[in-house]
Amino acid sequence: MRKSNFFILIISLLVSCNETNRPGFEMNSDNPTKSSLIEDKVNTLLAQMTLEEKIGQMNQYNGFWDVTGPAPKDGNASKKYEHLRKGYVGSMLNVRGVKDVMAVQKIAVEETRLGIPLIIGFDVIHGYKTLSPIPLAESASWDLEAIKKSSEMAAKEAAAAGINWTFAPMVDISRDARWGRVMEGAGEDPFLGCRIAEARVTGFQGNDLSSYNTIAACAKHFAGYGFAEGGRDYNTVDIGTSTLNNIIFPPFKAATDAGVRTFMNSFNELNGIPATGNAYLQRDILKEQWKFDGFIVSDWGSMLEMIAHGHAKDLKQAAELSVIAGSDMDMESYGYVEELANLVREGKVDKILIDDAAKRILRVKYELGLFDDPYKYCNVEREKEVTGSKEIHEASLDMAKKSIVLLKNENNILPLKKEGQKIALIGALASDKTSPLGSWRIGADDNTAVSVLEGMQHYKGNSLTYSKGADVSIGKTEFAFEVKINSSDKSDFGKAISAASNADVVVMVLGEHGFQSGEGRSRTELGLPGVQQELLEAIFKVNKNIVLVLNNGRPLTINWADENIPAIVEAWQLGTQSGNAIAQVLYGDYNPSGKLPMTFPRHVGQVPIYYNYKNTGRPVLPDEDIVFWSHYIDESNSPLYVFGHGLSYTSFKYANLKVNTLDGEVNVTVDLTNTGKVKGKEVVQLYIHDLYASVTRPVKELKGFQLIELDPNETKSIEFKLTHKELGFFSNNGDFVVEPGDFKVFVGGSSKTVLEKEFELK
Ligand code: BGC
């Protein structure tokens, strides 16, 4: 683009903020009558509340205590209990099951002065008791309907257990597989992240928040948490404005536009200010610019952590900074309940801020229908009927199959034959019934997942021998739980080798245990943990016909496997129905169509690695052997598997890419043909590159995708429309701009696209 003739189209300008007394106080609802009714009720109630009761709404306590008296394991239980009776608690988390929820709700409703119901929060991340695949895996489906359905089912099961608010979806973009929480997000791309944020929010919340089947969602962690330095959880974040505006914010904005009712701030700092005390994030961006009218909960203890950050000298100052910055509810720091009333009396905190926060929380409680019937989520019969129902299990299996990514399949070793094959199944994870549940499985019971062994046992036409081979080593961590910390035991290798020697095909299930990714589980190495790599190589020496099934919560470096093993299936942690889903894919009863939502590096030293990188002033010149360009001297720049990669049991051909520009809109069409022998689905991906811009643009940006199913030999013409929304970007002032000039458009089945064309935006 030439600077002289560019125009700037400012679509979302800073909204002027005359309403400093009522930050972001508009109602968003599409039903103004209902909204204003609720608003009246909130105001009437607020007028009756004491300062302490308003602050009480802003206080959230963790559960796990005996409601008939303090539990000895929780030193604060008696205080929590007393506060609950006084109406100084607005919400509890980690109380679950109709009986327990009912018990605390009864105290709030029947024993406090005003009888304001609690909002009951829980980490329903990918299911409550029946688990779906971890969110990163679900994202690999690129199937927005299925993802929405999965959240809908999670909401239904959780709501039946008395829960009315989930701390999900996590919409943090991350480019760093070392960060254990990549398993909880939608991967590295903001466009895919936006669509998935919308699907999850609408899945959890439905069309009617007051229904007993829906729960309030929470977009977390605002903001930048996925960019922890070195991939080390909770570490400092240091990012530029352009990355913040174009990569990190969009999924949060999409969640807001989809009507998400709550936000959670984050543990990290942004520009030296911890997110919980960050007014730029919470007041300027979220509440004023984006007009978010729900409430923000802090992350666990994050207010208190402002002292360790070196931002607040004590809890009192942390509470003051947090409320001024717009953090409405305190999760387990005890800051608001202990300090806020004094801060108001001393004139350090304006009462208006307390009113605003309390109103936001009450508003969501009204929307949930908790004032109409505080026990509406507490129906024992419904709990029995819904928990683990057929409908929920079926949706979980469907989602699990759709989440699987076929990374490699040489000589069509997959699908397996249904009869007459001798199969050796190897790996501790193959028989594990807990690991597939992942680390966010607080509502689910141990040993409730279908293992790969069980899933394969349904196919009776083959002989199947199972051998563990080696444990999954978790390395040095206090979060080991039941995972064996044993990196050197090879005593089972012999049995596995002999089983493999006698088999036609060896299926090896290797990777990370479910507890090896997730919060607090960062890694410095991304290979197969423990002696699993050695086991793989030892088996390969006796039988090369190996199908490697990966279980993992993050991209792994599996170069050796990619070079040597003929078939590799990415099966993540797939939840309760894991083994059935994997078996159906291995035996060809389900044709995989998943695509990677995160780049797989060749080496951990390449991380952060992502497809939408910038060209730099010294881009890679593949044909020139010179030193001074942006590269490594010991590894290529390219990843092992690109973003968007994933194979099928059939093959697809892309042809006839056409681009038409008219009145600032761009029409793109392409023909897709199924050139293989079986029916299959393909995720058709469209990327753009804005070649010259006032703020440099990535070499490729995903701007559209469609999931298309085709019969063998069938061809479909696929159409995409690119509007200003897709062609613009956020400038460093936070303005959305569309700059005319030269663009490229790319289409294909991964970010390594096959077709491209240039066009000029006038
Ligand atoms: C996590 C949040 C979670 C909260 C409540 C925190 O440690 O960062 O994502 O929702 O705990 O369990």
Tab-separated table of N, CA, C and O and ligand atoms in Angstrom, residues 93 123 167 181 184 220-221 225 264 267 299-300 331 440 519, ligand 1:
chain	number	residue	atom	x	y	z
A	93	LEU	N	-17.316	-21.059	44.760
A	93	LEU	CA	-16.873	-21.949	43.685
A	93	LEU	C	-16.517	-23.299	44.298
A	93	LEU	O	-16.266	-23.391	45.506
A	123	ASP	N	-15.226	-24.858	37.470
A	123	ASP	CA	-14.461	-24.958	36.223
A	123	ASP	C	-15.019	-26.084	35.351
A	123	ASP	O	-14.486	-27.200	35.345
A	167	PHE	N	-16.213	-21.237	34.621
A	167	PHE	CA	-15.041	-20.397	34.334
A	167	PHE	C	-14.462	-20.840	32.998
A	167	PHE	O	-13.331	-21.328	32.908
A	181	ARG	N	-0.985	-24.666	29.723
A	181	ARG	CA	-2.405	-24.359	29.555
A	181	ARG	C	-2.835	-24.231	28.103
A	181	ARG	O	-3.993	-23.919	27.836
A	184	GLU	N	-6.046	-25.830	27.248
A	184	GLU	CA	-7.352	-25.285	27.653
A	184	GLU	C	-7.894	-24.255	26.657
A	184	GLU	O	-9.010	-23.755	26.814
A	220	LYS	N	-11.865	-15.942	29.823
A	220	LYS	CA	-10.682	-15.758	30.664
A	220	LYS	C	-9.436	-16.033	29.839
A	220	LYS	O	-9.550	-16.690	28.797
A	221	HIS	N	-8.263	-15.555	30.223
A	221	HIS	CA	-7.927	-14.705	31.363
A	221	HIS	C	-7.504	-13.373	30.765
A	221	HIS	O	-6.526	-13.344	30.002
A	225	TYR	N	-2.333	-13.728	29.273
A	225	TYR	CA	-1.828	-14.845	30.089
A	225	TYR	C	-1.111	-15.913	29.244
A	225	TYR	O	-0.172	-16.551	29.706
A	264	MET	N	-12.898	-13.162	33.465
A	264	MET	CA	-11.940	-13.360	34.558
A	264	MET	C	-10.659	-12.641	34.168
A	264	MET	O	-10.222	-12.728	33.012
A	267	PHE	N	-3.438	-13.691	36.021
A	267	PHE	CA	-2.358	-13.625	37.003
A	267	PHE	C	-1.213	-12.714	36.559
A	267	PHE	O	-0.455	-12.230	37.380
A	299	ASP	N	-8.817	-13.749	39.133
A	299	ASP	CA	-8.396	-15.141	39.158
A	299	ASP	C	-8.079	-15.487	40.614
A	299	ASP	O	-7.996	-14.615	41.478
A	300	TRP	N	-7.889	-16.750	40.867
A	300	TRP	CA	-7.735	-17.249	42.241
A	300	TRP	C	-6.592	-16.520	42.968
A	300	TRP	O	-5.419	-16.690	42.611
A	331	MET	N	-11.915	-13.514	43.993
A	331	MET	CA	-11.858	-14.957	44.222
A	331	MET	C	-10.741	-15.264	45.199
A	331	MET	O	-9.556	-15.202	44.856
A	440	TRP	N	-8.166	-30.949	33.837
A	440	TRP	CA	-9.348	-30.218	34.306
A	440	TRP	C	-10.506	-31.185	34.420
A	440	TRP	O	-11.402	-31.173	33.617
A	519	GLU	N	-2.826	-26.276	34.056
A	519	GLU	CA	-2.289	-25.184	34.877
A	519	GLU	C	-1.073	-25.649	35.689
A	519	GLU	O	-1.086	-26.722	36.292
B	1	BGC	C1	-7.204	-20.640	37.215
B	1	BGC	C2	-8.544	-20.270	36.631
B	1	BGC	C3	-9.625	-21.053	37.326
B	1	BGC	C4	-9.569	-20.723	38.803
B	1	BGC	C5	-10.667	-21.375	39.612
B	1	BGC	C6	-7.189	-20.512	38.718
B	1	BGC	O1	-6.028	-21.043	39.264
B	1	BGC	O2	-6.203	-19.830	36.637
B	1	BGC	O3	-8.558	-20.497	35.250
B	1	BGC	O4	-10.866	-20.775	36.761
B	1	BGC	O5	-8.315	-21.145	39.308
B	1	BGC	O6	-10.487	-22.719	39.746
